[in-house]
Amino acid sequence: MTTRGKRAGTTAGTPTGATAGAPTGTPTGTTAGAPGPDGGGGSGGGGGRLPLLDVLRGVAILGTLMTNVWIFTGAGGEWGVLAAGAPSLLGGGSAGDVAEAVFRLVADGKFLSMLTILFGAGLAIQYRSAERRGEPWPGRYRWRALFLFTEGTLHFLLIFAWDVLMGYAVTALFTAWLLTRSARARRRVTAWALGLHLTLMGLLTAALAYGDGDAGAGGGVPREVVDLYAHGGWADLVAFRLENAVVLRVEPVLTFGLLLFLFLLGVRLMRAGAFGADATGRRIRARMLRWGLGVGVPLNVACALGGDAWFLMGRYGAAPLVAVGYVGLIGAVVDRVRRPGPLTSSLTSLGRTALSGYVLQNLLCGVVAYGFGLGLAEKLGDGAGGGGGRGWEPWWVMGLWAAVSVLLLAGSTLWLRRFPAGPLESAQRWALRLTEKRSTGRGGSS
């Protein structure tokens, strides 16, 4: 049976074999179809891993939780994000209000964008691996993307409605095809994706600013939805997500242009050597740090000061630029670490088990916050204790983030002492091997 697909690296104009600045021996064991590596490998035939990638993945996983933890603990849970409107980042003057504002401003949209960039970098690694083995592309990568989409669908239905894996799977398939096109074609797509995304965000921001200022809030979260998340069972939440799937899946649709741009940016950064430990990598990361934070932070603060109407532009416009700066900043810190300590080692372990960590953190937060578990979102949230105030917010929310983060760091470290990969990473590898064996068997008998 003949396998369809182009040989990796054979397309004219596709710089794969001798990419300027790319270190030789780029790791090949990293799964582009998952937030973290496919197993504990990540070393190719010509060299070792890129340690910075694992650290960045670990930081990105904990950073996305800094945003998601407010979804789990807010009134109405996942639906509250849509019904209650954008959070007020810089409102209020109490210590709790200031702490929450800083916490949200540091995280919102930044680490999700970082994770997306790292997906693109992982995809470049997979392409390089296929090229070195002389395999067709996208070839078997299609199965990886399909498996990721299936994982994302289950994650969406069973655990967390604001799943990112489904959108990543679709974007990865399109990006994989683009890697068989010329460099000029990819540059065009990159520019168009960014332009269309910023245009869409600009139009939505204008509609919010010049329309009804309370339109985004929708009159608050319906009482029945609040009760559902506070007292409903797990099966009730699954049914609710399924019933409202079209609305709850709106984010990856509206931000597809941004996802595509960040994937392609990750590919370009990987090929330029931005994640390497050499002088080229340090030079690129220094520029990322200066431009990302120097321009992105003021823009993000300005959007926060602009109020609810500027929330979309802040999260999906300025935040990705800050994410680029975060990559440079984390890289600068890692470059100065002479001997990895417990924190660096734990972040590396979490980065190597990032898919499992991403799903587990959402599962843990759901059990802690929702009614089918401990129900602490209602017990410790607004109005807890009958005082009519904010209850234990925001301190218990930030404490939940810290507790889950410590658990993930410690758990991933202990897990990798006994197993070569995370549980979901291992399941993915098993399923892919099984699929490849069946495909080979059919091919041999035809």
CSV table of C-alpha atoms in Angstrom, one decimal:
chain,number,residue,atom,x,y,z
A,1,MET,CA,0.0,0.0,0.0
A,2,THR,CA,1.5,3.3,-1.0
A,3,THR,CA,1.4,6.0,1.7
A,4,ARG,CA,0.3,9.4,0.4
A,5,GLY,CA,2.0,12.6,1.3
A,6,LYS,CA,5.1,14.5,0.4
A,7,ARG,CA,8.5,13.6,1.6
A,8,ALA,CA,9.6,15.9,4.4
A,9,GLY,CA,12.1,18.4,3.2
A,10,THR,CA,11.6,17.9,-0.5
A,11,THR,CA,9.4,20.9,-1.2
A,12,ALA,CA,11.2,23.7,-3.0
A,13,GLY,CA,11.7,26.7,-0.8
A,14,THR,CA,11.1,24.8,2.5
A,15,PRO,CA,14.2,25.4,4.7
A,16,THR,CA,14.5,22.2,6.6
A,17,GLY,CA,17.9,20.6,6.3
A,18,ALA,CA,20.1,23.6,6.7
A,19,THR,CA,18.0,26.1,8.6
A,20,ALA,CA,20.0,29.2,9.6
A,21,GLY,CA,20.8,29.2,13.2
A,22,ALA,CA,19.1,25.9,14.0
A,23,PRO,CA,21.2,23.6,16.2
A,24,THR,CA,22.1,20.2,14.8
A,25,GLY,CA,20.6,17.3,16.6
A,26,THR,CA,17.2,18.9,17.2
A,27,PRO,CA,15.3,16.6,19.6
A,28,THR,CA,12.8,14.4,17.8
A,29,GLY,CA,10.9,12.7,20.6
A,30,THR,CA,8.7,15.7,21.3
A,31,THR,CA,5.1,15.3,20.3
A,32,ALA,CA,3.8,18.3,18.5
A,33,GLY,CA,0.3,17.1,19.1
A,34,ALA,CA,0.4,17.4,22.8
A,35,PRO,CA,1.4,20.1,25.2
A,36,GLY,CA,4.5,18.1,26.2
A,37,PRO,CA,6.8,15.6,24.8
A,38,ASP,CA,5.7,12.2,23.6
A,39,GLY,CA,7.5,10.3,26.3
A,40,GLY,CA,10.6,11.2,28.0
A,41,GLY,CA,12.8,11.1,24.9
A,42,GLY,CA,13.3,14.3,23.0
A,43,SER,CA,16.8,13.4,21.8
A,44,GLY,CA,17.5,12.8,18.2
A,45,GLY,CA,20.2,10.9,16.5
A,46,GLY,CA,22.5,13.9,16.4
A,47,GLY,CA,22.3,15.4,19.8
A,48,GLY,CA,20.4,15.9,23.1
A,49,ARG,CA,17.2,17.6,24.2
A,50,LEU,CA,16.7,21.3,24.4
A,51,PRO,CA,16.2,21.7,28.2
A,52,LEU,CA,14.6,25.1,27.9
A,53,LEU,CA,11.6,23.7,26.0
A,54,ASP,CA,10.7,21.4,28.9
A,55,VAL,CA,11.0,24.2,31.4
A,56,LEU,CA,8.9,26.5,29.3
A,57,ARG,CA,6.2,23.9,29.0
A,58,GLY,CA,6.2,23.4,32.7
A,59,VAL,CA,5.8,27.1,33.3
A,60,ALA,CA,3.1,27.4,30.6
A,61,ILE,CA,1.0,24.6,32.2
A,62,LEU,CA,1.1,26.3,35.6
A,63,GLY,CA,0.5,29.7,34.0
A,64,THR,CA,-2.7,28.5,32.2
A,65,LEU,CA,-3.9,27.3,35.6
A,66,MET,CA,-3.5,30.9,36.9
A,67,THR,CA,-6.2,31.9,34.5
A,68,ASN,CA,-8.4,28.8,34.6
A,69,VAL,CA,-8.6,28.6,38.4
A,70,TRP,CA,-10.8,31.7,38.3
A,71,ILE,CA,-13.2,29.9,36.0
A,72,PHE,CA,-13.6,27.0,38.3
A,73,THR,CA,-14.1,29.2,41.4
A,74,GLY,CA,-16.4,31.8,39.9
A,75,ALA,CA,-20.2,31.8,40.1
A,76,GLY,CA,-21.6,29.6,37.2
A,77,GLY,CA,-18.2,28.0,36.5
A,78,GLU,CA,-17.5,27.6,32.9
A,79,TRP,CA,-20.7,29.4,31.8
A,80,GLY,CA,-19.9,32.4,34.1
A,81,VAL,CA,-17.1,33.5,31.7
A,82,LEU,CA,-19.7,34.2,29.0
A,83,ALA,CA,-22.6,35.4,31.2
A,84,ALA,CA,-20.8,37.5,33.7
A,85,GLY,CA,-18.6,39.4,31.3
A,86,ALA,CA,-15.0,40.3,31.5
A,87,PRO,CA,-13.3,40.5,34.9
A,88,SER,CA,-12.5,43.9,36.3
A,89,LEU,CA,-8.7,43.7,36.5
A,90,LEU,CA,-7.9,47.1,38.0
A,91,GLY,CA,-11.0,47.8,40.1
A,92,GLY,CA,-11.3,48.1,43.8
A,93,GLY,CA,-8.7,49.3,46.3
A,94,SER,CA,-8.5,46.5,49.0
A,95,ALA,CA,-5.5,44.3,49.3
A,96,GLY,CA,-7.4,41.4,47.9
A,97,ASP,CA,-8.6,43.4,44.9
A,98,VAL,CA,-5.0,44.5,44.1
A,99,ALA,CA,-3.6,41.0,44.6
A,100,GLU,CA,-6.3,39.5,42.2
A,101,ALA,CA,-5.7,42.3,39.7
A,102,VAL,CA,-2.0,41.6,39.5
A,103,PHE,CA,-2.5,37.8,39.5
A,104,ARG,CA,-4.9,38.0,36.6
A,105,LEU,CA,-2.9,40.6,34.7
A,106,VAL,CA,0.3,38.6,34.8
A,107,ALA,CA,-1.4,35.4,33.5
A,108,ASP,CA,-4.5,36.2,31.4
A,109,GLY,CA,-3.8,35.0,27.8
A,110,LYS,CA,0.0,35.1,28.2
A,111,PHE,CA,0.7,31.5,29.1
A,112,LEU,CA,-1.9,30.1,26.7
A,113,SER,CA,-0.1,32.0,23.9
A,114,MET,CA,3.2,30.6,25.2
A,115,LEU,CA,1.8,27.1,25.1
A,116,THR,CA,0.6,27.6,21.6
A,117,ILE,CA,4.0,28.8,20.5
A,118,LEU,CA,5.5,25.7,22.0
A,119,PHE,CA,3.1,23.5,20.1
A,120,GLY,CA,4.4,25.1,16.9
A,121,ALA,CA,7.9,24.4,18.0
A,122,GLY,CA,7.0,20.8,18.6
A,123,LEU,CA,5.5,20.5,15.2
A,124,ALA,CA,8.8,21.8,13.7
A,125,ILE,CA,10.6,19.0,15.6
A,126,GLN,CA,8.2,16.4,14.3
A,127,TYR,CA,8.8,17.6,10.7
A,128,ARG,CA,12.5,17.5,11.2
A,129,SER,CA,12.3,14.0,12.6
A,130,ALA,CA,10.2,12.8,9.6
A,131,GLU,CA,12.7,14.4,7.2
A,132,ARG,CA,15.6,12.7,8.9
A,133,ARG,CA,13.9,9.3,8.6
A,134,GLY,CA,12.8,9.9,5.0
A,135,GLU,CA,9.1,9.5,5.9
A,136,PRO,CA,6.3,11.2,4.0
A,137,TRP,CA,4.7,14.3,5.6
A,138,PRO,CA,2.2,14.8,7.2
A,139,GLY,CA,2.0,11.0,7.0
A,140,ARG,CA,1.4,9.4,10.4
A,141,TYR,CA,1.3,12.8,12.0
A,142,ARG,CA,-2.4,12.9,11.0
A,143,TRP,CA,-3.0,10.1,13.5
A,144,ARG,CA,-1.4,12.2,16.2
A,145,ALA,CA,-3.6,15.1,15.5
A,146,LEU,CA,-6.7,12.9,15.3
A,147,PHE,CA,-5.8,11.4,18.7
A,148,LEU,CA,-5.3,14.8,20.2
A,149,PHE,CA,-8.7,15.9,18.9
A,150,THR,CA,-10.3,12.9,20.5
A,151,GLU,CA,-8.5,13.6,23.8
A,152,GLY,CA,-9.6,17.2,23.6
A,153,THR,CA,-13.2,16.2,22.9
A,154,LEU,CA,-13.3,13.9,26.0
A,155,HIS,CA,-11.6,16.6,28.1
A,156,PHE,CA,-14.2,19.1,27.0
A,157,LEU,CA,-17.1,16.9,27.8
A,158,LEU,CA,-15.9,15.2,30.9
A,159,ILE,CA,-13.7,17.8,32.7
A,160,PHE,CA,-13.4,21.3,31.3
A,161,ALA,CA,-15.4,23.2,28.7
A,162,TRP,CA,-12.6,25.6,27.8
A,163,ASP,CA,-10.4,22.9,26.5
A,164,VAL,CA,-7.6,24.0,24.1
A,165,LEU,CA,-6.6,20.6,22.7
A,166,MET,CA,-9.4,20.4,20.1
A,167,GLY,CA,-8.4,23.8,18.6
A,168,TYR,CA,-4.7,22.8,18.7
A,169,ALA,CA,-5.4,19.6,16.8
A,170,VAL,CA,-7.2,21.4,14.0
A,171,THR,CA,-4.6,24.1,13.8
A,172,ALA,CA,-1.8,21.5,13.9
A,173,LEU,CA,-3.2,19.7,10.8
A,174,PHE,CA,-3.3,22.9,8.8
A,175,THR,CA,0.2,23.9,9.9
A,176,ALA,CA,1.5,20.5,9.1
A,177,TRP,CA,0.3,20.9,5.6
A,178,LEU,CA,1.8,24.4,5.4
A,179,LEU,CA,5.2,22.9,6.2
A,180,THR,CA,5.1,21.2,2.8
A,181,ARG,CA,4.7,24.6,1.1
A,182,SER,CA,7.4,27.2,0.4
A,183,ALA,CA,8.7,29.6,3.0
A,184,ARG,CA,7.2,32.4,1.0
A,185,ALA,CA,3.7,30.8,1.2
A,186,ARG,CA,4.1,30.4,5.0
A,187,ARG,CA,5.1,34.0,5.4
A,188,ARG,CA,2.0,35.1,3.5
A,189,VAL,CA,-0.3,32.9,5.6
A,190,THR,CA,1.4,34.1,8.8
A,191,ALA,CA,0.8,37.8,7.8
A,192,TRP,CA,-2.8,37.1,6.7
A,193,ALA,CA,-3.6,35.1,9.9
A,194,LEU,CA,-2.3,37.9,12.1
A,195,GLY,CA,-4.0,40.7,10.1
A,196,LEU,CA,-7.4,39.0,10.0
A,197,HIS,CA,-7.2,38.1,13.7
A,198,LEU,CA,-6.4,41.7,14.8
A,199,THR,CA,-9.1,43.0,12.5
A,200,LEU,CA,-11.7,40.7,14.0
A,201,MET,CA,-10.6,41.6,17.6
A,202,GLY,CA,-10.7,45.3,16.6
A,203,LEU,CA,-14.2,45.0,15.3
A,204,LEU,CA,-15.4,43.1,18.4
A,205,THR,CA,-13.7,45.6,20.7
A,206,ALA,CA,-15.4,48.5,18.8
A,207,ALA,CA,-18.8,46.8,19.0
A,208,LEU,CA,-18.3,46.4,22.8
A,209,ALA,CA,-17.1,50.0,23.3
A,210,TYR,CA,-19.7,51.8,21.2
A,211,GLY,CA,-22.6,49.4,21.8
A,212,ASP,CA,-24.4,48.6,25.1
A,213,GLY,CA,-21.7,48.7,27.7
A,214,ASP,CA,-23.4,45.9,29.7
A,215,ALA,CA,-24.0,43.7,26.6
A,216,GLY,CA,-21.1,41.4,27.5
A,217,ALA,CA,-22.5,40.7,30.9
A,218,GLY,CA,-25.8,39.4,29.7
A,219,GLY,CA,-27.4,40.4,33.0
A,220,GLY,CA,-25.2,38.2,35.1
A,221,VAL,CA,-25.1,34.4,35.5
A,222,PRO,CA,-28.6,32.8,35.5
A,223,ARG,CA,-29.4,31.4,39.0
A,224,GLU,CA,-30.1,27.9,37.6
A,225,VAL,CA,-26.6,27.8,36.1
A,226,VAL,CA,-25.0,28.9,39.4
A,227,ASP,CA,-27.0,26.1,41.2
A,228,LEU,CA,-26.0,23.6,38.5
A,229,TYR,CA,-22.3,24.1,39.2
A,230,ALA,CA,-22.7,24.5,42.9
A,231,HIS,CA,-24.9,21.5,43.5
A,232,GLY,CA,-25.3,19.5,40.3
A,233,GLY,CA,-23.7,16.1,39.7
A,234,TRP,CA,-20.9,15.3,37.3
A,235,ALA,CA,-23.3,13.8,34.8
A,236,ASP,CA,-25.4,17.1,34.9
A,237,LEU,CA,-22.3,19.1,33.9
A,238,VAL,CA,-21.5,16.7,31.1
A,239,ALA,CA,-25.1,17.1,29.7
A,240,PHE,CA,-24.9,20.9,30.1
A,241,ARG,CA,-21.6,21.0,28.1
A,242,LEU,CA,-23.0,18.8,25.4
A,243,GLU,CA,-26.2,20.9,25.2
A,244,ASN,CA,-24.3,24.2,24.9
A,245,ALA,CA,-21.3,22.9,23.0
A,246,VAL,CA,-21.6,25.4,20.1
A,247,VAL,CA,-21.4,28.4,22.5
A,248,LEU,CA,-18.7,26.9,24.7
A,249,ARG,CA,-16.5,26.1,21.7
A,250,VAL,CA,-16.6,29.6,20.4
A,251,GLU,CA,-13.0,30.6,21.6
A,252,PRO,CA,-11.0,28.4,19.2
A,253,VAL,CA,-13.2,29.4,16.3
A,254,LEU,CA,-12.9,33.2,17.0
A,255,THR,CA,-9.1,32.9,17.6
A,256,PHE,CA,-8.2,30.5,14.8
A,257,GLY,CA,-6.1,33.2,13.2
A,258,LEU,CA,-4.2,33.8,16.4
A,259,LEU,CA,-3.6,30.0,16.9
A,260,LEU,CA,-2.3,29.7,13.3
A,261,PHE,CA,0.0,32.7,13.7
A,262,LEU,CA,1.4,31.4,17.0
A,263,PHE,CA,1.9,27.9,15.6
A,264,LEU,CA,3.9,29.3,12.6
A,265,LEU,CA,5.8,31.7,15.0
A,266,GLY,CA,6.8,28.6,17.0
A,267,VAL,CA,8.0,26.9,13.9
A,268,ARG,CA,10.0,29.9,12.8
A,269,LEU,CA,11.5,30.3,16.3
A,270,MET,CA,12.5,26.6,16.5
A,271,ARG,CA,14.2,26.7,13.1
A,272,ALA,CA,16.0,29.9,13.9
A,273,GLY,CA,17.5,28.3,17.0
A,274,ALA,CA,15.6,30.4,19.6
A,275,PHE,CA,15.4,27.6,22.1
A,276,GLY,CA,19.0,26.5,21.9
A,277,ALA,CA,21.6,27.0,24.6
A,278,ASP,CA,24.2,28.6,22.3
A,279,ALA,CA,24.9,32.2,21.5
A,280,THR,CA,22.3,32.3,18.7
A,281,GLY,CA,19.6,31.2,21.0
A,282,ARG,CA,20.6,33.7,23.7
A,283,ARG,CA,20.7,36.5,21.2
A,284,ILE,CA,17.2,35.8,19.8
A,285,ARG,CA,15.7,35.4,23.3
A,286,ALA,CA,17.2,38.7,24.4
A,287,ARG,CA,15.4,40.4,21.5
A,288,MET,CA,12.2,38.6,22.5
A,289,LEU,CA,12.6,39.8,26.0
A,290,ARG,CA,13.1,43.4,25.1
A,291,TRP,CA,10.3,43.7,22.5
A,292,GLY,CA,7.8,41.4,24.1
A,293,LEU,CA,7.9,43.0,27.6
A,294,GLY,CA,8.9,46.5,26.4
A,295,VAL,CA,6.0,46.8,24.0
A,296,GLY,CA,3.6,44.1,25.3
A,297,VAL,CA,3.3,45.1,28.9
A,298,PRO,CA,2.4,48.8,28.3
A,299,LEU,CA,-0.2,47.7,25.7
A,300,ASN,CA,-1.6,45.1,28.1
A,301,VAL,CA,-1.9,47.6,31.0
A,302,ALA,CA,-3.6,50.1,28.6
A,303,CYS,CA,-6.2,47.5,27.6
A,304,ALA,CA,-6.8,46.7,31.3
A,305,LEU,CA,-7.3,50.3,32.1
A,306,GLY,CA,-9.7,50.6,29.1
A,307,GLY,CA,-12.3,48.5,30.9
A,308,ASP,CA,-14.4,45.6,29.9
A,309,ALA,CA,-14.7,46.6,26.2
A,310,TRP,CA,-10.9,46.2,25.8
A,311,PHE,CA,-10.8,42.7,27.4
A,312,LEU,CA,-10.6,40.9,24.0
A,313,MET,CA,-7.9,43.1,22.7
A,314,GLY,CA,-5.9,42.6,25.9
A,315,ARG,CA,-6.3,38.8,26.0
A,316,TYR,CA,-6.0,38.1,22.3
A,317,GLY,CA,-4.0,41.1,21.1
A,318,ALA,CA,-1.5,42.3,23.6
A,319,ALA,CA,-1.1,39.1,25.7
A,320,PRO,CA,0.6,37.1,22.9
A,321,LEU,CA,3.2,39.8,22.6
A,322,VAL,CA,3.8,39.6,26.3
A,323,ALA,CA,4.1,35.8,26.0
A,324,VAL,CA,7.0,36.3,23.6
A,325,GLY,CA,8.7,38.4,26.2
A,326,TYR,CA,8.0,35.7,28.9
A,327,VAL,CA,9.8,33.2,26.7
A,328,GLY,CA,12.8,35.5,26.6
A,329,LEU,CA,12.6,36.2,30.3
A,330,ILE,CA,12.4,32.5,31.3
A,331,GLY,CA,15.2,31.8,28.9
A,332,ALA,CA,17.4,34.5,30.5
A,333,VAL,CA,16.8,33.0,33.9
A,334,VAL,CA,17.5,29.4,32.8
A,335,ASP,CA,20.7,30.6,31.1
A,336,ARG,CA,22.0,31.9,34.4
A,337,VAL,CA,21.3,28.7,36.3
A,338,ARG,CA,24.6,26.9,36.6
A,339,ARG,CA,23.2,23.8,38.2
A,340,PRO,CA,19.5,23.0,38.0
A,341,GLY,CA,17.9,23.0,41.5
A,342,PRO,CA,14.6,21.4,42.7
A,343,LEU,CA,12.4,24.0,41.0
A,344,THR,CA,14.1,23.7,37.6
A,345,SER,CA,14.1,20.0,37.8
A,346,SER,CA,10.4,19.9,38.8
A,347,LEU,CA,9.4,22.3,36.0
A,348,THR,CA,11.3,20.1,33.6
A,349,SER,CA,9.4,17.0,34.8
A,350,LEU,CA,6.1,18.8,34.4
A,351,GLY,CA,7.1,19.9,31.0
A,352,ARG,CA,7.8,16.3,30.0
A,353,THR,CA,4.4,15.2,31.3
A,354,ALA,CA,2.6,18.4,30.2
A,355,LEU,CA,-0.5,16.7,28.6
A,356,SER,CA,-1.2,14.7,31.7
A,357,GLY,CA,-0.5,17.8,33.9
A,358,TYR,CA,-2.9,19.9,31.9
A,359,VAL,CA,-5.8,17.5,32.2
A,360,LEU,CA,-5.0,16.6,35.8
A,361,GLN,CA,-5.0,20.2,37.0
A,362,ASN,CA,-8.4,20.8,35.5
A,363,LEU,CA,-9.8,17.6,37.0
A,364,LEU,CA,-8.5,18.6,40.5
A,365,CYS,CA,-9.9,22.1,40.3
A,366,GLY,CA,-13.3,20.7,39.3
A,367,VAL,CA,-13.3,18.3,42.2
A,368,VAL,CA,-12.4,21.0,44.6
A,369,ALA,CA,-14.7,23.7,43.3
A,370,TYR,CA,-17.8,22.1,41.9
A,371,GLY,CA,-20.8,20.6,43.6
A,372,PHE,CA,-20.1,17.0,42.6
A,373,GLY,CA,-16.9,17.3,44.7
A,374,LEU,CA,-16.1,19.5,47.7
A,375,GLY,CA,-18.1,22.4,46.4
A,376,LEU,CA,-15.7,25.0,47.8
A,377,ALA,CA,-16.5,27.6,45.1
A,378,GLU,CA,-19.9,28.2,46.9
A,379,LYS,CA,-18.6,27.7,50.4
A,380,LEU,CA,-15.7,30.1,50.2
A,381,GLY,CA,-16.8,32.4,47.4
A,382,ASP,CA,-18.7,35.6,47.3
A,383,GLY,CA,-21.1,36.0,50.3
A,384,ALA,CA,-19.6,33.0,52.2
A,385,GLY,CA,-20.2,33.2,55.9
A,386,GLY,CA,-23.3,35.4,55.5
A,387,GLY,CA,-21.3,38.7,55.5
A,388,GLY,CA,-22.3,39.7,52.0
A,389,GLY,CA,-18.7,40.4,51.1
A,390,ARG,CA,-16.2,38.4,49.0
A,391,GLY,CA,-15.9,35.6,51.5
A,392,TRP,CA,-12.4,34.1,51.3
A,393,GLU,CA,-11.8,35.4,47.8
A,394,PRO,CA,-9.3,36.0,46.3
A,395,TRP,CA,-7.0,34.3,48.8
A,396,TRP,CA,-8.4,30.8,48.7
A,397,VAL,CA,-8.4,30.9,44.9
A,398,MET,CA,-4.7,31.8,44.7
A,399,GLY,CA,-4.1,29.2,47.4
A,400,LEU,CA,-5.8,26.6,45.3
A,401,TRP,CA,-3.6,27.5,42.4
A,402,ALA,CA,-0.5,27.2,44.6
A,403,ALA,CA,-1.6,23.8,46.1
A,404,VAL,CA,-2.4,22.3,42.7
A,405,SER,CA,0.9,23.6,41.3
A,406,VAL,CA,3.0,22.0,44.0
A,407,LEU,CA,1.1,18.8,43.6
A,408,LEU,CA,1.8,18.8,39.8
A,409,LEU,CA,5.5,19.6,40.3
A,410,ALA,CA,6.0,16.9,42.9
A,411,GLY,CA,3.8,14.3,41.2
A,412,SER,CA,5.4,14.6,37.8
A,413,THR,CA,8.9,14.3,39.4
A,414,LEU,CA,8.0,11.2,41.3
A,415,TRP,CA,6.1,9.7,38.3
A,416,LEU,CA,9.1,10.0,36.0
A,417,ARG,CA,11.3,8.3,38.5
A,418,ARG,CA,9.4,5.1,37.8
A,419,PHE,CA,8.0,5.6,34.3
A,420,PRO,CA,9.5,7.0,31.1
A,421,ALA,CA,6.4,9.2,30.3
A,422,GLY,CA,3.3,10.6,31.7
A,423,PRO,CA,0.1,8.5,31.8
A,424,LEU,CA,-1.7,10.2,29.0
A,425,GLU,CA,1.5,10.5,27.0
A,426,SER,CA,2.0,6.8,27.4
A,427,ALA,CA,-1.6,6.1,26.3
A,428,GLN,CA,-1.1,8.3,23.3
A,429,ARG,CA,2.1,6.4,22.3
A,430,TRP,CA,0.4,3.0,22.8
A,431,ALA,CA,-2.6,4.1,20.6
A,432,LEU,CA,-0.4,5.4,17.9
A,433,ARG,CA,1.8,2.3,17.8
A,434,LEU,CA,-1.4,0.1,17.6
A,435,THR,CA,-2.7,2.3,14.7
A,436,GLU,CA,0.6,2.0,12.9
A,437,LYS,CA,0.7,-1.8,13.3
A,438,ARG,CA,-2.8,-2.2,11.9
A,439,SER,CA,-2.0,0.1,9.0
A,440,THR,CA,1.2,-1.8,8.3
A,441,GLY,CA,-0.7,-5.1,8.5
A,442,ARG,CA,-3.3,-3.9,6.0
A,443,GLY,CA,-0.6,-2.6,3.7
A,444,GLY,CA,1.3,-5.9,3.8
A,445,SER,CA,-1.7,-7.9,2.9
A,446,SER,CA,-2.9,-5.8,0.0
